[in-house]
Amino acid sequence: MDEENKNSNNEKNDSIKELGLDISKTSKGNIYTLTIIGQIEGHQVLPETVKTTKYEHILPLLAGLEESDEIEGLLLLLNTVGGDIEAGLAIAEMIAGMKKPTVSLVLGGGHSIGIPLAVCTKKSFITRTASMTVHPVRMTGLVVGAPQTFRYFHRIQEQITDFVTTNSRISKEKFEGYMMATGEMATDVGTILYGKDAVASGLIDSLGDLNDALSELHAMIEKNKAQKK
């Protein structure tokens, strides 16, 4: 039995180290903690020196979580600079489609495509010192200078805007205004929103810390249990 417990603990430690996840089991409920850190890696493999969140790891985890009879809620911790648009939106859509209680907490930063990830949960929190950068869609590498390219960028930008405004209280006009603002960022277009500004804009639900996020998640789990009785 001791050997089984040792192997179980080793597997748990490996999961935390490799995927940035943990499962906490208490009388208040079983919570799955998932971190979105660094840069969100998409179809291109990023250098080993870059901290990444790999979407091909996250998607099956979320599917398994939704089907699990053991896990009762998801806590999403974010400190990301953004990354691959399609990968970020794929993760955000998966979480937004979950029936189980979900809460996000932005720590440090939830920039660029990290914004849809921050708002995809049923309740979102941000710490006072955390920041979020809203800016237009960008692409690195070779870009074909044709009208079709502009239309493609515009359509992606509309998809992001629609997702964010559907899953938060911010209006489309305000979000697009932040996205296209000039004079806010050096040699760039966009807006940086810090904790209380992100809440005041309607982008994030509440200011809070880890305790606030966990308390909200526990309340959601308790409500779910009461409804099932």
Coordinates of C-alpha atoms in Angstrom, one line a residue:
M1 CA 0.0 0.0 0.0
D2 CA 2.8 2.4 0.8
E3 CA 4.4 1.7 -2.6
E4 CA 1.1 2.5 -4.3
N5 CA 0.8 5.8 -2.4
K6 CA 4.4 6.6 -3.3
N7 CA 3.7 5.9 -7.0
S8 CA 0.5 7.9 -6.9
N9 CA 2.3 10.9 -5.3
N10 CA 5.1 10.7 -7.9
E11 CA 2.6 10.7 -10.8
K12 CA 0.9 13.7 -9.2
N13 CA 4.1 15.6 -8.9
D14 CA 5.0 14.8 -12.5
S15 CA 1.6 16.1 -13.6
I16 CA 2.2 19.3 -11.8
K17 CA 5.7 19.7 -13.2
E18 CA 4.9 18.9 -16.8
L19 CA 1.3 20.2 -17.3
G20 CA 0.9 22.7 -14.4
L21 CA -2.2 21.1 -12.9
D22 CA -3.3 19.8 -9.5
I23 CA -6.3 18.2 -8.0
S24 CA -7.4 19.2 -4.5
K25 CA -9.9 17.0 -2.7
T26 CA -11.7 18.5 0.3
S27 CA -15.1 18.4 2.0
K28 CA -16.0 21.5 0.0
G29 CA -15.5 19.7 -3.3
N30 CA -12.9 18.3 -5.7
I31 CA -11.2 21.0 -7.7
Y32 CA -9.0 20.7 -10.7
T33 CA -6.5 23.5 -11.0
L34 CA -5.1 24.3 -14.5
T35 CA -2.5 26.9 -15.3
I36 CA -2.1 28.8 -18.6
I37 CA 1.4 30.3 -18.5
G38 CA 4.0 31.8 -20.8
Q39 CA 3.1 31.6 -24.5
I40 CA 0.3 29.5 -25.9
E41 CA 1.8 27.1 -28.3
G42 CA -0.1 26.3 -31.5
H43 CA 0.8 24.4 -34.6
Q44 CA 4.4 25.6 -34.5
V45 CA 6.8 24.2 -31.8
L46 CA 8.4 27.0 -29.9
P47 CA 12.0 27.0 -28.6
E48 CA 12.8 25.1 -25.4
T49 CA 13.9 28.4 -23.8
V50 CA 10.3 29.7 -24.0
K51 CA 7.7 28.8 -21.3
T52 CA 4.7 27.4 -23.1
T53 CA 1.2 26.0 -22.7
K54 CA 0.6 23.3 -25.3
Y55 CA -3.0 23.2 -26.5
E56 CA -2.7 19.5 -27.6
H57 CA -2.2 18.7 -23.9
I58 CA -5.0 20.9 -22.6
L59 CA -7.8 19.9 -24.9
P60 CA -8.0 16.2 -24.0
L61 CA -7.6 17.2 -20.3
L62 CA -10.6 19.4 -20.5
A63 CA -12.7 16.7 -22.2
G64 CA -11.8 14.2 -19.5
L65 CA -12.5 16.7 -16.8
E66 CA -16.0 17.4 -18.1
E67 CA -16.8 13.7 -18.2
S68 CA -15.2 13.0 -14.8
D69 CA -17.6 12.0 -12.0
E70 CA -14.9 12.8 -9.4
I71 CA -14.0 16.4 -10.4
E72 CA -16.6 19.0 -9.5
G73 CA -15.0 22.3 -10.6
L74 CA -12.2 24.0 -12.6
L75 CA -9.9 26.7 -11.3
L76 CA -8.1 28.4 -14.2
L77 CA -4.9 30.4 -13.3
L78 CA -3.6 32.7 -16.0
N79 CA -0.2 34.4 -16.4
T80 CA 0.3 34.5 -20.2
V81 CA 1.6 36.8 -22.8
G82 CA -0.8 35.3 -25.4
G83 CA 0.3 33.3 -28.4
D84 CA -1.3 31.3 -31.1
I85 CA -4.8 32.6 -31.8
E86 CA -6.5 29.4 -33.0
A87 CA -5.0 27.4 -30.1
G88 CA -6.1 30.0 -27.5
L89 CA -9.6 30.2 -28.9
A90 CA -9.9 26.4 -29.0
I91 CA -9.0 26.2 -25.3
A92 CA -11.4 29.1 -24.5
E93 CA -14.3 27.5 -26.4
M94 CA -13.8 24.2 -24.7
I95 CA -13.9 25.8 -21.2
A96 CA -16.9 28.0 -22.2
G97 CA -18.8 24.9 -23.2
M98 CA -18.3 23.1 -19.9
K99 CA -21.3 22.5 -17.6
K100 CA -19.2 22.2 -14.5
P101 CA -18.4 25.2 -12.3
T102 CA -15.4 27.2 -13.7
V103 CA -13.6 30.2 -12.3
S104 CA -10.6 32.1 -13.7
L105 CA -8.0 34.2 -11.9
V106 CA -5.6 36.5 -13.8
L107 CA -2.3 36.7 -12.1
G108 CA 0.5 38.8 -13.5
G109 CA -0.9 39.1 -17.0
G110 CA -3.7 37.8 -19.3
H111 CA -2.6 39.5 -22.5
S112 CA -3.7 39.2 -26.1
I113 CA -5.4 35.8 -26.8
G114 CA -5.2 35.3 -23.0
I115 CA -8.2 37.7 -22.8
P116 CA -10.7 35.1 -24.3
L117 CA -9.2 32.6 -21.9
A118 CA -9.8 34.9 -18.9
V119 CA -13.4 35.5 -19.7
C120 CA -14.4 32.0 -20.9
T121 CA -15.2 30.8 -17.3
K122 CA -18.5 31.3 -15.5
K123 CA -16.9 33.8 -13.2
S124 CA -13.6 35.7 -13.7
F125 CA -11.3 37.4 -11.2
I126 CA -8.2 39.6 -11.6
T127 CA -5.7 40.7 -9.0
R128 CA -5.1 44.4 -8.5
T129 CA -1.6 44.3 -9.9
A130 CA -2.4 42.1 -12.9
S131 CA -2.7 43.6 -16.4
M132 CA -4.3 42.7 -19.7
T133 CA -3.3 44.0 -23.1
V134 CA -6.0 44.5 -25.7
H135 CA -4.6 44.9 -29.3
P136 CA -5.5 44.1 -32.9
V137 CA -4.7 40.7 -34.4
R138 CA -1.0 40.4 -35.4
M139 CA 0.9 37.8 -37.5
T140 CA 4.6 37.2 -37.7
G141 CA 6.5 35.8 -40.7
L142 CA 5.7 36.2 -44.4
V143 CA 2.4 38.0 -45.0
V144 CA 0.9 38.2 -48.5
G145 CA 0.1 41.9 -49.3
A146 CA -3.4 41.3 -50.7
P147 CA -6.9 42.4 -49.9
Q148 CA -7.7 38.8 -48.9
T149 CA -5.1 39.0 -46.1
F150 CA -6.8 42.1 -44.7
R151 CA -10.2 40.4 -44.8
Y152 CA -8.8 37.3 -43.1
F153 CA -7.3 39.4 -40.3
H154 CA -10.6 41.3 -39.9
R155 CA -12.6 38.1 -39.7
I156 CA -10.4 36.7 -37.0
Q157 CA -10.5 39.9 -35.1
E158 CA -14.3 39.8 -35.3
Q159 CA -14.4 36.3 -33.9
I160 CA -12.3 37.3 -30.9
T161 CA -14.4 40.3 -30.3
D162 CA -17.6 38.3 -30.5
F163 CA -16.3 35.7 -28.1
V164 CA -15.1 38.2 -25.5
T165 CA -18.2 40.3 -25.6
T166 CA -20.5 37.2 -25.4
N167 CA -18.6 35.9 -22.4
S168 CA -18.2 39.2 -20.5
R169 CA -20.0 42.4 -19.7
I170 CA -17.9 44.7 -22.0
S171 CA -19.6 46.1 -25.1
K172 CA -18.3 45.6 -28.6
E173 CA -17.8 49.3 -29.1
K174 CA -15.7 49.7 -25.9
F175 CA -13.6 46.5 -26.6
E176 CA -12.8 47.6 -30.2
G177 CA -12.0 51.1 -28.8
Y178 CA -9.4 49.6 -26.5
M179 CA -8.1 47.4 -29.3
M180 CA -7.5 50.3 -31.7
A181 CA -6.4 53.0 -29.2
T182 CA -3.3 55.1 -30.0
G183 CA -1.1 56.8 -27.5
E184 CA -1.6 54.1 -24.8
M185 CA 1.4 51.9 -25.8
A186 CA 4.8 53.0 -27.2
T187 CA 5.1 52.4 -30.9
D188 CA 2.0 50.2 -30.9
V189 CA -1.8 50.2 -31.0
G190 CA -3.9 48.9 -28.2
T191 CA -4.6 49.4 -24.5
I192 CA -3.2 48.0 -21.2
L193 CA -5.8 47.5 -18.5
Y194 CA -4.8 46.9 -14.9
G195 CA -6.9 45.1 -12.3
K196 CA -9.6 47.6 -11.3
D197 CA -9.7 49.1 -14.9
A198 CA -10.4 45.6 -16.3
V199 CA -13.3 45.2 -13.9
A200 CA -14.7 48.7 -14.4
S201 CA -14.7 48.1 -18.2
G202 CA -16.8 45.0 -17.8
L203 CA -14.1 42.8 -19.2
I204 CA -13.5 40.9 -15.9
D205 CA -16.2 40.2 -13.3
S206 CA -14.4 41.1 -10.0
L207 CA -11.2 42.1 -8.3
G208 CA -9.9 39.3 -6.2
D209 CA -7.2 36.9 -5.1
L210 CA -6.9 33.1 -4.8
N211 CA -9.2 33.0 -1.8
D212 CA -11.9 34.9 -3.6
A213 CA -11.7 32.6 -6.6
L214 CA -11.8 29.5 -4.5
S215 CA -14.7 30.8 -2.4
E216 CA -16.7 31.5 -5.6
L217 CA -15.9 28.0 -7.0
H218 CA -16.9 26.3 -3.7
A219 CA -20.2 28.2 -3.8
M220 CA -20.9 27.1 -7.3
I221 CA -20.1 23.5 -6.4
E222 CA -22.4 23.7 -3.4
K223 CA -25.2 25.1 -5.6
N224 CA -24.8 22.3 -8.1
K225 CA -25.0 19.7 -5.3
A226 CA -28.1 21.3 -3.9
Q227 CA -29.8 21.2 -7.3
K228 CA -29.0 17.5 -7.8
K229 CA -30.7 16.5 -4.5

